[in-house]
Amino acid sequence: MSSTSATTQGVIPVHLLKGQKALVTGANSGIGRATAVALGRAGCDVAVNYVAGREEAEQVVDEITAMGVRAAAYEADVSQEDQVVAMMDRMVGEFGTIDILVANAGLQRDAALTDMTLAQWQKVLDVNLTGQFLCAREAVKEFVRRGVVPEVSRAAGKIICMSSVHQIIPWSGHVNYASSKGGVLMMMQTLAQELAPKKIRVNAVAPGAIKTPINRSAWETPEAERDLLQLIPYDRVGDPDDIAHAVVALASDLMDYVVGATLYVDGGMTLFPGFATGG
Ligand code: NAD
């Protein structure tokens, strides 16, 4: 195929990220899985991180290697410093380097404030915020060591933080999750400011409602989906490829001047849909 050929999905130029090495955390499910596959389709070699569910991770690896690029599954809990350091060492040893980090792993532990345990609060902050900090720190060490390789990319490295519309929309009953994503926004912007002079681009993708296991109850019955659609001007619930395609674009040199931005991929959820008819 030529470099202008599209994928079977007809949207990703197959050589957009040719030869780049990408790590996607939480890549054996939902958005992470779709992102890992899309990066492979765009020409990346892909490290598929997982914390549980080795079989699913191996399926993702098989799907990616079938495209003619490399992939490997790496087990690590992103909230554990020693495991993140070991994962990055292994990736650099086996892949040679890292060019793209997609800090995607995340979870919810929902409860009303007075029912929320410290363990629920801490777990969500540890995975969703500290996990992204640890992965970013270790990736940046390698970006800085290696520097820009012009044949590969104009940047020395790209980090895409998986945030959420809840980095700016308060979310009752989810104070741990909304706080973690609010933290991701400020972490992302601060890292972008700190690292831009080193030619490292840090950005975020903020999904709206995407059909994945994390929010199954919000879309799995017709009634729940109808209620959810009230919040989405574009009138459809998103799917993981909607996010994966945004990540691929942001990671590519097409977006080389995009630094410290959040790309909301939400069908308009952040447009205050209640004001379409009220206000
Ligand atoms: P998901 O549950 O399908 O995937 C989450 C992934 O993170 C899983 O692979 C899980 O095993 C992994 N993970 C959890 N804890 C981990 C840890 N300690 N170490 C490594 N991996 C870990 O859900 P998803 O919807 O695909 O979520 C992916 C990201 O997208 C999350 O950061 C989530 O907050 C964000 N997001 C999702 C939505 C949505 O509507 N689905 C909306 C906004 C943001």
CSV table of C-alpha atoms and ligand atoms in Angstrom, one decimal:
chain,number,residue,atom,x,y,z
A,1,MET,CA,0.0,0.0,0.0
A,2,SER,CA,1.2,3.5,-0.6
A,3,SER,CA,1.6,6.1,2.1
A,4,THR,CA,-1.7,7.7,1.1
A,5,SER,CA,-3.7,4.4,1.4
A,6,ALA,CA,-6.3,4.3,4.0
A,7,THR,CA,-7.1,1.4,6.3
A,8,THR,CA,-10.0,-0.9,6.1
A,9,GLN,CA,-11.8,1.6,8.2
A,10,GLY,CA,-10.9,4.2,5.6
A,11,VAL,CA,-9.6,6.8,7.9
A,12,ILE,CA,-6.1,6.2,9.1
A,13,PRO,CA,-3.2,6.7,6.6
A,14,VAL,CA,-1.2,3.5,7.2
A,15,HIS,CA,2.2,5.2,7.3
A,16,LEU,CA,1.2,8.3,9.4
A,17,LEU,CA,3.3,7.1,12.4
A,18,LYS,CA,5.6,4.6,10.6
A,19,GLY,CA,8.4,3.3,12.7
A,20,GLN,CA,7.3,5.0,15.9
A,21,LYS,CA,7.2,3.1,19.2
A,22,ALA,CA,4.1,3.6,21.3
A,23,LEU,CA,3.0,2.5,24.8
A,24,VAL,CA,-0.7,2.4,25.6
A,25,THR,CA,-1.6,1.8,29.2
A,26,GLY,CA,-4.8,-0.1,30.0
A,27,ALA,CA,-4.7,-1.4,26.4
A,28,ASN,CA,-6.6,-4.6,26.8
A,29,SER,CA,-10.1,-3.0,27.0
A,30,GLY,CA,-12.2,-0.2,25.7
A,31,ILE,CA,-10.5,3.0,24.6
A,32,GLY,CA,-7.0,1.7,25.2
A,33,ARG,CA,-7.5,-1.3,23.1
A,34,ALA,CA,-8.9,0.6,20.2
A,35,THR,CA,-6.1,3.1,20.5
A,36,ALA,CA,-3.4,0.4,20.5
A,37,VAL,CA,-4.9,-1.1,17.4
A,38,ALA,CA,-5.3,2.3,15.6
A,39,LEU,CA,-1.6,3.1,16.4
A,40,GLY,CA,-0.6,-0.2,14.9
A,41,ARG,CA,-2.7,0.6,11.9
A,42,ALA,CA,-0.9,3.9,11.6
A,43,GLY,CA,2.5,2.1,11.5
A,44,CYS,CA,3.6,2.1,15.1
A,45,ASP,CA,5.1,-0.8,17.1
A,46,VAL,CA,2.9,-1.0,20.1
A,47,ALA,CA,3.5,-2.0,23.8
A,48,VAL,CA,0.2,-3.2,25.2
A,49,ASN,CA,0.0,-2.6,28.9
A,50,TYR,CA,-2.4,-4.4,31.1
A,51,VAL,CA,-2.8,-5.0,34.8
A,52,ALA,CA,-5.2,-8.0,34.7
A,53,GLY,CA,-6.5,-10.0,31.7
A,54,ARG,CA,-3.4,-11.3,30.0
A,55,GLU,CA,-5.6,-13.2,27.4
A,56,GLU,CA,-7.2,-10.0,26.2
A,57,ALA,CA,-3.9,-8.3,26.1
A,58,GLU,CA,-2.5,-11.1,23.9
A,59,GLN,CA,-5.5,-10.8,21.6
A,60,VAL,CA,-4.7,-7.1,21.1
A,61,VAL,CA,-1.1,-8.1,20.4
A,62,ASP,CA,-2.2,-10.6,17.8
A,63,GLU,CA,-4.5,-8.1,16.2
A,64,ILE,CA,-1.7,-5.6,15.9
A,65,THR,CA,1.0,-8.0,14.7
A,66,ALA,CA,-1.3,-9.2,12.0
A,67,MET,CA,-0.8,-5.7,10.5
A,68,GLY,CA,2.9,-6.3,10.0
A,69,VAL,CA,4.2,-4.2,13.0
A,70,ARG,CA,5.5,-5.3,16.3
A,71,ALA,CA,3.5,-5.6,19.5
A,72,ALA,CA,4.1,-7.0,23.0
A,73,ALA,CA,2.0,-7.3,26.1
A,74,TYR,CA,3.5,-5.7,29.3
A,75,GLU,CA,1.9,-6.4,32.7
A,76,ALA,CA,2.2,-3.5,35.1
A,77,ASP,CA,0.1,-1.6,37.6
A,78,VAL,CA,0.5,2.0,36.6
A,79,SER,CA,0.1,3.2,40.1
A,80,GLN,CA,3.1,1.2,41.3
A,81,GLU,CA,6.4,3.1,40.8
A,82,ASP,CA,8.6,0.0,40.6
A,83,GLN,CA,6.3,-1.7,38.0
A,84,VAL,CA,6.2,1.4,35.8
A,85,VAL,CA,10.0,1.8,35.9
A,86,ALA,CA,10.4,-1.9,35.1
A,87,MET,CA,7.9,-1.7,32.2
A,88,MET,CA,9.6,1.3,30.6
A,89,ASP,CA,13.0,-0.4,31.0
A,90,ARG,CA,11.7,-3.5,29.3
A,91,MET,CA,10.1,-1.5,26.5
A,92,VAL,CA,13.2,0.5,25.7
A,93,GLY,CA,15.2,-2.7,25.9
A,94,GLU,CA,12.9,-4.6,23.5
A,95,PHE,CA,11.7,-1.9,21.2
A,96,GLY,CA,14.8,0.3,21.3
A,97,THR,CA,13.0,3.5,22.5
A,98,ILE,CA,9.6,5.1,23.0
A,99,ASP,CA,8.1,7.9,20.9
A,100,ILE,CA,4.5,8.0,22.0
A,101,LEU,CA,2.9,7.5,25.4
A,102,VAL,CA,-0.8,7.2,25.7
A,103,ALA,CA,-1.5,7.4,29.4
A,104,ASN,CA,-5.0,5.8,29.3
A,105,ALA,CA,-5.4,3.4,32.2
A,106,GLY,CA,-8.2,4.5,34.5
A,107,LEU,CA,-11.1,3.4,36.7
A,108,GLN,CA,-14.1,4.5,38.7
A,109,ARG,CA,-15.0,3.7,42.3
A,110,ASP,CA,-18.3,5.6,42.6
A,111,ALA,CA,-20.0,6.6,45.8
A,112,ALA,CA,-21.8,9.6,47.4
A,113,LEU,CA,-19.4,11.7,49.4
A,114,THR,CA,-20.5,10.4,52.8
A,115,ASP,CA,-20.3,6.8,51.7
A,116,MET,CA,-17.0,7.1,49.9
A,117,THR,CA,-14.2,5.3,51.7
A,118,LEU,CA,-10.6,6.7,51.8
A,119,ALA,CA,-9.6,3.5,49.9
A,120,GLN,CA,-12.1,4.4,47.1
A,121,TRP,CA,-10.8,8.0,46.9
A,122,GLN,CA,-7.1,6.9,47.0
A,123,LYS,CA,-7.4,4.1,44.5
A,124,VAL,CA,-8.9,6.4,41.8
A,125,LEU,CA,-6.3,9.1,42.5
A,126,ASP,CA,-3.5,6.5,42.5
A,127,VAL,CA,-4.4,5.0,39.1
A,128,ASN,CA,-5.9,7.9,37.2
A,129,LEU,CA,-3.5,10.7,38.3
A,130,THR,CA,-0.4,9.2,39.9
A,131,GLY,CA,-0.3,6.5,37.3
A,132,GLN,CA,-0.2,9.1,34.5
A,133,PHE,CA,2.5,11.0,36.4
A,134,LEU,CA,4.7,7.9,36.8
A,135,CYS,CA,4.4,6.8,33.1
A,136,ALA,CA,5.0,10.4,31.9
A,137,ARG,CA,8.1,10.8,34.1
A,138,GLU,CA,9.6,7.5,32.9
A,139,ALA,CA,8.8,8.2,29.2
A,140,VAL,CA,10.3,11.6,29.3
A,141,LYS,CA,13.6,10.3,30.6
A,142,GLU,CA,13.9,8.3,27.4
A,143,PHE,CA,12.6,11.1,25.2
A,144,VAL,CA,15.3,13.4,26.6
A,145,ARG,CA,18.0,10.8,26.4
A,146,ARG,CA,17.3,10.1,22.7
A,147,GLY,CA,16.2,13.6,21.5
A,148,VAL,CA,14.7,14.4,18.1
A,149,VAL,CA,15.2,11.9,15.3
A,150,PRO,CA,14.0,13.9,12.3
A,151,GLU,CA,13.3,10.9,10.1
A,152,VAL,CA,10.8,9.6,12.8
A,153,SER,CA,9.1,12.8,14.1
A,154,ARG,CA,9.6,16.5,14.5
A,155,ALA,CA,9.1,16.0,18.2
A,156,ALA,CA,11.4,14.2,20.7
A,157,GLY,CA,8.3,12.6,22.1
A,158,LYS,CA,4.5,12.8,22.4
A,159,ILE,CA,2.4,12.2,25.5
A,160,ILE,CA,-1.4,12.0,25.3
A,161,CYS,CA,-3.2,12.0,28.6
A,162,MET,CA,-6.6,10.3,28.6
A,163,SER,CA,-8.7,12.7,30.5
A,164,SER,CA,-12.5,13.2,30.5
A,165,VAL,CA,-15.1,15.8,30.1
A,166,HIS,CA,-15.1,15.6,33.9
A,167,GLN,CA,-11.9,17.5,34.0
A,168,ILE,CA,-14.2,20.5,33.7
A,169,ILE,CA,-17.8,19.2,34.3
A,170,PRO,CA,-18.4,18.5,38.0
A,171,TRP,CA,-19.9,15.0,38.6
A,172,SER,CA,-22.0,14.4,41.7
A,173,GLY,CA,-21.4,11.0,43.2
A,174,HIS,CA,-18.0,10.7,41.5
A,175,VAL,CA,-15.8,13.2,43.5
A,176,ASN,CA,-12.8,10.9,43.3
A,177,TYR,CA,-13.0,10.5,39.5
A,178,ALA,CA,-13.8,14.2,38.7
A,179,SER,CA,-10.9,15.3,41.0
A,180,SER,CA,-8.5,12.9,39.3
A,181,LYS,CA,-9.4,14.2,35.9
A,182,GLY,CA,-9.3,17.8,37.0
A,183,GLY,CA,-5.8,16.9,38.2
A,184,VAL,CA,-4.9,15.4,34.9
A,185,LEU,CA,-5.8,18.7,33.2
A,186,MET,CA,-3.4,20.7,35.3
A,187,MET,CA,-0.7,18.0,35.2
A,188,MET,CA,-0.9,17.9,31.4
A,189,GLN,CA,-0.7,21.7,31.0
A,190,THR,CA,2.2,22.0,33.5
A,191,LEU,CA,4.1,19.2,31.8
A,192,ALA,CA,3.4,20.7,28.4
A,193,GLN,CA,4.9,24.0,29.6
A,194,GLU,CA,7.9,22.4,31.2
A,195,LEU,CA,8.7,20.0,28.4
A,196,ALA,CA,8.0,22.1,25.2
A,197,PRO,CA,11.5,23.5,25.1
A,198,LYS,CA,12.8,19.9,24.9
A,199,LYS,CA,10.5,19.4,21.9
A,200,ILE,CA,8.2,17.1,23.8
A,201,ARG,CA,4.5,17.6,23.1
A,202,VAL,CA,2.0,16.9,25.9
A,203,ASN,CA,-1.7,17.0,25.2
A,204,ALA,CA,-4.9,15.4,26.3
A,205,VAL,CA,-7.9,13.8,24.8
A,206,ALA,CA,-11.1,14.3,26.8
A,207,PRO,CA,-13.8,11.7,25.9
A,208,GLY,CA,-17.4,12.3,26.5
A,209,ALA,CA,-19.6,9.2,26.8
A,210,ILE,CA,-18.0,6.3,25.0
A,211,LYS,CA,-19.4,2.7,25.0
A,212,THR,CA,-16.9,0.7,27.1
A,213,PRO,CA,-17.1,-1.5,30.2
A,214,ILE,CA,-16.3,1.5,32.5
A,215,ASN,CA,-19.8,3.0,32.0
A,216,ARG,CA,-21.9,0.1,30.8
A,217,SER,CA,-24.8,1.0,33.0
A,218,ALA,CA,-25.1,4.4,31.3
A,219,TRP,CA,-25.8,2.9,27.8
A,220,GLU,CA,-26.7,-0.8,28.0
A,221,THR,CA,-30.5,-0.4,28.2
A,222,PRO,CA,-32.5,1.7,25.7
A,223,GLU,CA,-33.8,3.8,28.6
A,224,ALA,CA,-30.3,4.5,29.9
A,225,GLU,CA,-29.1,5.3,26.4
A,226,ARG,CA,-32.0,7.7,25.8
A,227,ASP,CA,-31.3,9.6,29.0
A,228,LEU,CA,-27.6,9.7,28.1
A,229,LEU,CA,-28.4,11.2,24.7
A,230,GLN,CA,-30.0,14.1,26.4
A,231,LEU,CA,-26.5,15.2,27.2
A,232,ILE,CA,-25.1,14.7,23.7
A,233,PRO,CA,-26.0,17.3,21.0
A,234,TYR,CA,-24.6,15.1,18.3
A,235,ASP,CA,-27.1,12.5,19.3
A,236,ARG,CA,-25.0,9.3,19.4
A,237,VAL,CA,-23.0,7.7,22.1
A,238,GLY,CA,-19.3,7.6,21.1
A,239,ASP,CA,-17.4,4.4,20.4
A,240,PRO,CA,-13.7,3.7,21.2
A,241,ASP,CA,-12.6,4.3,17.7
A,242,ASP,CA,-13.8,7.9,18.0
A,243,ILE,CA,-11.1,8.4,20.7
A,244,ALA,CA,-8.5,6.2,19.1
A,245,HIS,CA,-8.6,8.3,15.9
A,246,ALA,CA,-8.2,11.5,17.9
A,247,VAL,CA,-5.1,10.1,19.6
A,248,VAL,CA,-3.5,9.0,16.4
A,249,ALA,CA,-4.0,12.5,14.9
A,250,LEU,CA,-2.6,14.2,18.0
A,251,ALA,CA,0.4,12.0,18.1
A,252,SER,CA,1.3,12.7,14.5
A,253,ASP,CA,3.3,15.5,13.0
A,254,LEU,CA,0.1,16.9,11.5
A,255,MET,CA,-0.4,18.3,15.0
A,256,ASP,CA,3.2,19.3,15.6
A,257,TYR,CA,2.3,22.8,16.8
A,258,VAL,CA,-0.4,21.5,19.2
A,259,VAL,CA,1.1,21.8,22.7
A,260,GLY,CA,-0.8,21.7,26.0
A,261,ALA,CA,-4.2,21.3,24.4
A,262,THR,CA,-7.2,19.3,25.4
A,263,LEU,CA,-9.1,17.8,22.4
A,264,TYR,CA,-12.7,17.2,23.6
A,265,VAL,CA,-14.1,14.3,21.7
A,266,ASP,CA,-17.6,14.3,23.1
A,267,GLY,CA,-20.3,14.9,20.5
A,268,GLY,CA,-20.8,18.3,22.0
A,269,MET,CA,-21.3,17.2,25.7
A,270,THR,CA,-19.3,20.2,26.9
A,271,LEU,CA,-21.5,22.7,25.0
A,272,PHE,CA,-23.9,23.0,27.9
A,273,PRO,CA,-26.7,21.1,26.0
A,274,GLY,CA,-29.4,22.3,28.5
A,275,PHE,CA,-29.0,25.7,27.0
A,276,ALA,CA,-30.1,24.5,23.6
A,277,THR,CA,-33.7,24.9,24.8
A,278,GLY,CA,-33.4,26.5,28.2
A,279,GLY,CA,-31.6,29.6,29.6
B,1,NAD,P1,-12.2,0.3,30.5
B,1,NAD,O1,-12.6,-0.1,31.8
B,1,NAD,O2,-12.6,-0.5,29.3
B,1,NAD,O3,-10.6,0.4,30.4
B,1,NAD,C1,-9.8,0.8,31.4
B,1,NAD,C2,-8.4,0.1,31.3
B,1,NAD,O4,-7.6,0.6,32.4
B,1,NAD,C3,-8.6,-1.4,31.5
B,1,NAD,O5,-7.7,-2.1,30.6
B,1,NAD,C4,-8.1,-1.6,32.9
B,1,NAD,O6,-7.6,-2.9,33.2
B,1,NAD,C5,-7.0,-0.6,33.0
B,1,NAD,N1,-6.5,-0.3,34.3
B,1,NAD,C6,-7.2,0.0,35.4
B,1,NAD,N2,-6.4,0.1,36.5
B,1,NAD,C7,-5.1,-0.1,36.0
B,1,NAD,C8,-3.8,-0.1,36.6
B,1,NAD,N3,-3.7,0.1,37.9
B,1,NAD,N4,-2.7,-0.3,35.8
B,1,NAD,C9,-2.9,-0.5,34.5
B,1,NAD,N5,-4.1,-0.6,33.9
B,1,NAD,C10,-5.2,-0.3,34.6
B,1,NAD,O7,-12.6,1.8,30.3
B,1,NAD,P2,-12.4,2.9,29.2
B,1,NAD,O8,-13.6,3.6,29.0
B,1,NAD,O9,-11.7,2.3,28.0
B,1,NAD,O10,-11.4,3.9,30.0
B,1,NAD,C11,-10.1,4.3,29.4
B,1,NAD,C12,-9.8,5.7,29.9
B,1,NAD,O11,-10.8,6.6,29.3
B,1,NAD,C13,-9.9,6.0,31.4
B,1,NAD,O12,-8.9,6.8,31.8
B,1,NAD,C14,-11.2,6.6,31.5
B,1,NAD,O13,-11.3,7.5,32.7
B,1,NAD,C15,-11.3,7.4,30.2
B,1,NAD,N6,-12.6,7.9,29.9
B,1,NAD,C16,-13.6,7.0,29.5
B,1,NAD,C17,-14.9,7.5,29.1
B,1,NAD,C18,-16.0,6.6,28.7
B,1,NAD,O14,-17.1,7.1,28.4
B,1,NAD,N7,-15.8,5.3,28.5
B,1,NAD,C19,-15.1,8.8,29.2
B,1,NAD,C20,-14.2,9.7,29.6
B,1,NAD,C21,-12.9,9.2,29.9
